[in-house]
């Protein structure tokens, strides 16, 4: 990662604050936090190796809220993962559906940021 990218990247603490706000967990993890979502499946929050499952509707809403908070279009997401580890940069992994130019125009028109 280049130095200019590092200066614009969110810190672990900033990403944790967003996760806490959007998911609603409390406390300070000792090693790692991970949010996992797959389309039409439950969501999973893993804090220091302990998992909490969220139903499909909750998981979808949390993922949409997180995507928007991280400035990622939320509409074509198939799976989404946010990882915050103690000794590495926070990262987001996302897989989206391929969409047509007209579909992308509709998505962009609906974005609030």
PDB file of C-alpha atoms in Angstrom:
ATOM      1  CA  UNK A   1       0.000   0.000   0.000  1.00  0.00           C
ATOM      2  CA  UNK A   2       1.451   3.359  -0.983  1.00  0.00           C
ATOM      3  CA  UNK A   3       2.014   6.105   1.584  1.00  0.00           C
ATOM      4  CA  UNK A   4      -0.685   8.311   0.035  1.00  0.00           C
ATOM      5  CA  UNK A   5      -3.200   5.473   0.313  1.00  0.00           C
ATOM      6  CA  UNK A   6      -2.235   4.908   3.948  1.00  0.00           C
ATOM      7  CA  UNK A   7      -2.819   8.548   4.778  1.00  0.00           C
ATOM      8  CA  UNK A   8      -6.388   8.370   3.428  1.00  0.00           C
ATOM      9  CA  UNK A   9      -7.176   4.921   4.835  1.00  0.00           C
ATOM     10  CA  UNK A  10      -9.250   4.570   7.975  1.00  0.00           C
ATOM     11  CA  UNK A  11      -7.439   3.353  11.063  1.00  0.00           C
ATOM     12  CA  UNK A  12      -8.423   0.216  12.967  1.00  0.00           C
ATOM     13  CA  UNK A  13     -10.068   2.401  15.614  1.00  0.00           C
ATOM     14  CA  UNK A  14     -12.102   4.295  13.004  1.00  0.00           C
ATOM     15  CA  UNK A  15     -13.289   1.086  11.349  1.00  0.00           C
ATOM     16  CA  UNK A  16     -14.148  -0.400  14.757  1.00  0.00           C
ATOM     17  CA  UNK A  17     -16.172   2.720  15.595  1.00  0.00           C
ATOM     18  CA  UNK A  18     -18.159   2.320  12.361  1.00  0.00           C
ATOM     19  CA  UNK A  19     -18.728  -1.394  13.048  1.00  0.00           C
ATOM     20  CA  UNK A  20     -19.884  -0.633  16.599  1.00  0.00           C
ATOM     21  CA  UNK A  21     -22.235   2.080  15.375  1.00  0.00           C
ATOM     22  CA  UNK A  22     -23.783   0.032  12.559  1.00  0.00           C
ATOM     23  CA  UNK A  23     -23.887  -3.377  14.262  1.00  0.00           C
ATOM     24  CA  UNK A  24     -24.296  -2.263  17.842  1.00  0.00           C
ATOM     25  CA  UNK A  25     -21.773  -4.324  19.791  1.00  0.00           C
ATOM     26  CA  UNK A  26     -19.956  -2.972  22.837  1.00  0.00           C
ATOM     27  CA  UNK A  27     -16.537  -3.461  24.347  1.00  0.00           C
ATOM     28  CA  UNK A  28     -13.045  -3.443  22.935  1.00  0.00           C
ATOM     29  CA  UNK A  29     -11.901  -6.569  21.089  1.00  0.00           C
ATOM     30  CA  UNK A  30      -8.506  -7.891  22.113  1.00  0.00           C
ATOM     31  CA  UNK A  31      -7.442  -9.271  18.736  1.00  0.00           C
ATOM     32  CA  UNK A  32      -9.909  -9.112  15.838  1.00  0.00           C
ATOM     33  CA  UNK A  33     -13.379  -8.280  14.567  1.00  0.00           C
ATOM     34  CA  UNK A  34     -14.892  -9.598  11.382  1.00  0.00           C
ATOM     35  CA  UNK A  35     -18.295  -9.013   9.766  1.00  0.00           C
ATOM     36  CA  UNK A  36     -19.326 -11.568   7.103  1.00  0.00           C
ATOM     37  CA  UNK A  37     -22.360 -11.433   4.849  1.00  0.00           C
ATOM     38  CA  UNK A  38     -23.483 -13.568   1.927  1.00  0.00           C
ATOM     39  CA  UNK A  39     -26.572 -12.789  -0.125  1.00  0.00           C
ATOM     40  CA  UNK A  40     -29.665 -14.601   1.207  1.00  0.00           C
ATOM     41  CA  UNK A  41     -27.778 -16.065   4.164  1.00  0.00           C
ATOM     42  CA  UNK A  42     -27.306 -15.078   7.776  1.00  0.00           C
ATOM     43  CA  UNK A  43     -24.738 -12.472   8.734  1.00  0.00           C
ATOM     44  CA  UNK A  44     -21.951 -13.308  11.142  1.00  0.00           C
ATOM     45  CA  UNK A  45     -20.057 -11.070  13.529  1.00  0.00           C
ATOM     46  CA  UNK A  46     -16.882 -12.679  14.874  1.00  0.00           C
ATOM     47  CA  UNK A  47     -15.159 -10.956  17.776  1.00  0.00           C
ATOM     48  CA  UNK A  48     -12.003 -12.595  19.110  1.00  0.00           C
ATOM     49  CA  UNK A  49     -13.145 -15.937  17.695  1.00  0.00           C
ATOM     50  CA  UNK A  50     -16.693 -15.808  19.104  1.00  0.00           C
ATOM     51  CA  UNK A  51     -19.466 -15.712  16.516  1.00  0.00           C
ATOM     52  CA  UNK A  52     -22.879 -14.055  16.684  1.00  0.00           C
ATOM     53  CA  UNK A  53     -25.357 -14.801  13.895  1.00  0.00           C
ATOM     54  CA  UNK A  54     -27.843 -12.316  12.457  1.00  0.00           C
ATOM     55  CA  UNK A  55     -30.943 -13.245  10.464  1.00  0.00           C
ATOM     56  CA  UNK A  56     -31.106 -12.526   6.727  1.00  0.00           C
ATOM     57  CA  UNK A  57     -32.974  -9.211   7.013  1.00  0.00           C
ATOM     58  CA  UNK A  58     -30.762  -7.855   9.797  1.00  0.00           C
ATOM     59  CA  UNK A  59     -27.622  -8.988   7.974  1.00  0.00           C
ATOM     60  CA  UNK A  60     -28.696  -7.311   4.746  1.00  0.00           C
ATOM     61  CA  UNK A  61     -29.510  -4.023   6.501  1.00  0.00           C
ATOM     62  CA  UNK A  62     -26.236  -4.035   8.465  1.00  0.00           C
ATOM     63  CA  UNK A  63     -24.297  -4.726   5.258  1.00  0.00           C
ATOM     64  CA  UNK A  64     -26.057  -1.900   3.405  1.00  0.00           C
ATOM     65  CA  UNK A  65     -25.333   0.456   6.308  1.00  0.00           C
ATOM     66  CA  UNK A  66     -21.670  -0.614   6.399  1.00  0.00           C
ATOM     67  CA  UNK A  67     -21.266  -0.333   2.626  1.00  0.00           C
ATOM     68  CA  UNK A  68     -22.636   3.204   2.700  1.00  0.00           C
ATOM     69  CA  UNK A  69     -20.429   4.133   5.661  1.00  0.00           C
ATOM     70  CA  UNK A  70     -17.393   2.904   3.707  1.00  0.00           C
ATOM     71  CA  UNK A  71     -18.579   4.554   0.431  1.00  0.00           C
ATOM     72  CA  UNK A  72     -19.170   1.259  -1.385  1.00  0.00           C
ATOM     73  CA  UNK A  73     -22.294   0.908  -3.577  1.00  0.00           C
ATOM     74  CA  UNK A  74     -24.527  -1.541  -1.730  1.00  0.00           C
ATOM     75  CA  UNK A  75     -26.937  -2.669  -4.435  1.00  0.00           C
ATOM     76  CA  UNK A  76     -25.124  -5.450  -6.311  1.00  0.00           C
ATOM     77  CA  UNK A  77     -23.293  -6.982  -3.297  1.00  0.00           C
ATOM     78  CA  UNK A  78     -23.184 -10.791  -3.255  1.00  0.00           C
ATOM     79  CA  UNK A  79     -20.829 -11.117  -0.301  1.00  0.00           C
ATOM     80  CA  UNK A  80     -19.163  -8.600   1.964  1.00  0.00           C
ATOM     81  CA  UNK A  81     -16.514  -8.955   4.640  1.00  0.00           C
ATOM     82  CA  UNK A  82     -14.917  -6.379   6.928  1.00  0.00           C
ATOM     83  CA  UNK A  83     -11.832  -7.506   8.861  1.00  0.00           C
ATOM     84  CA  UNK A  84     -10.078  -5.558  11.595  1.00  0.00           C
ATOM     85  CA  UNK A  85      -7.042  -7.269  13.066  1.00  0.00           C
ATOM     86  CA  UNK A  86      -4.732  -6.033  15.773  1.00  0.00           C
ATOM     87  CA  UNK A  87      -1.558  -6.223  13.668  1.00  0.00           C
ATOM     88  CA  UNK A  88      -2.752  -5.392  10.160  1.00  0.00           C
ATOM     89  CA  UNK A  89      -4.587  -2.709   8.239  1.00  0.00           C
ATOM     90  CA  UNK A  90      -8.375  -3.026   8.258  1.00  0.00           C
ATOM     91  CA  UNK A  91      -9.758  -4.354   4.995  1.00  0.00           C
ATOM     92  CA  UNK A  92     -13.002  -4.868   3.150  1.00  0.00           C
ATOM     93  CA  UNK A  93     -13.566  -7.723   0.738  1.00  0.00           C
ATOM     94  CA  UNK A  94     -16.601  -7.530  -1.492  1.00  0.00           C
ATOM     95  CA  UNK A  95     -18.020  -9.441  -4.429  1.00  0.00           C
ATOM     96  CA  UNK A  96     -20.623  -7.774  -6.581  1.00  0.00           C
ATOM     97  CA  UNK A  97     -22.788  -8.851  -9.486  1.00  0.00           C
ATOM     98  CA  UNK A  98     -21.852  -7.625 -12.943  1.00  0.00           C
ATOM     99  CA  UNK A  99     -24.445  -5.047 -13.965  1.00  0.00           C
ATOM    100  CA  UNK A 100     -25.370  -3.205 -17.117  1.00  0.00           C
ATOM    101  CA  UNK A 101     -24.633   0.511 -17.664  1.00  0.00           C
ATOM    102  CA  UNK A 102     -28.359   1.236 -17.212  1.00  0.00           C
ATOM    103  CA  UNK A 103     -28.373  -0.736 -13.956  1.00  0.00           C
ATOM    104  CA  UNK A 104     -25.322   1.161 -12.696  1.00  0.00           C
ATOM    105  CA  UNK A 105     -26.975   4.467 -13.606  1.00  0.00           C
ATOM    106  CA  UNK A 106     -29.997   3.463 -11.514  1.00  0.00           C
ATOM    107  CA  UNK A 107     -27.776   2.518  -8.585  1.00  0.00           C
ATOM    108  CA  UNK A 108     -25.814   5.792  -8.772  1.00  0.00           C
ATOM    109  CA  UNK A 109     -29.059   7.773  -8.946  1.00  0.00           C
ATOM    110  CA  UNK A 110     -30.193   6.160  -5.703  1.00  0.00           C
ATOM    111  CA  UNK A 111     -27.001   6.857  -3.735  1.00  0.00           C
ATOM    112  CA  UNK A 112     -27.359   9.477  -1.023  1.00  0.00           C
ATOM    113  CA  UNK A 113     -23.689  10.511  -0.849  1.00  0.00           C
TER     114      UNK A 113
END
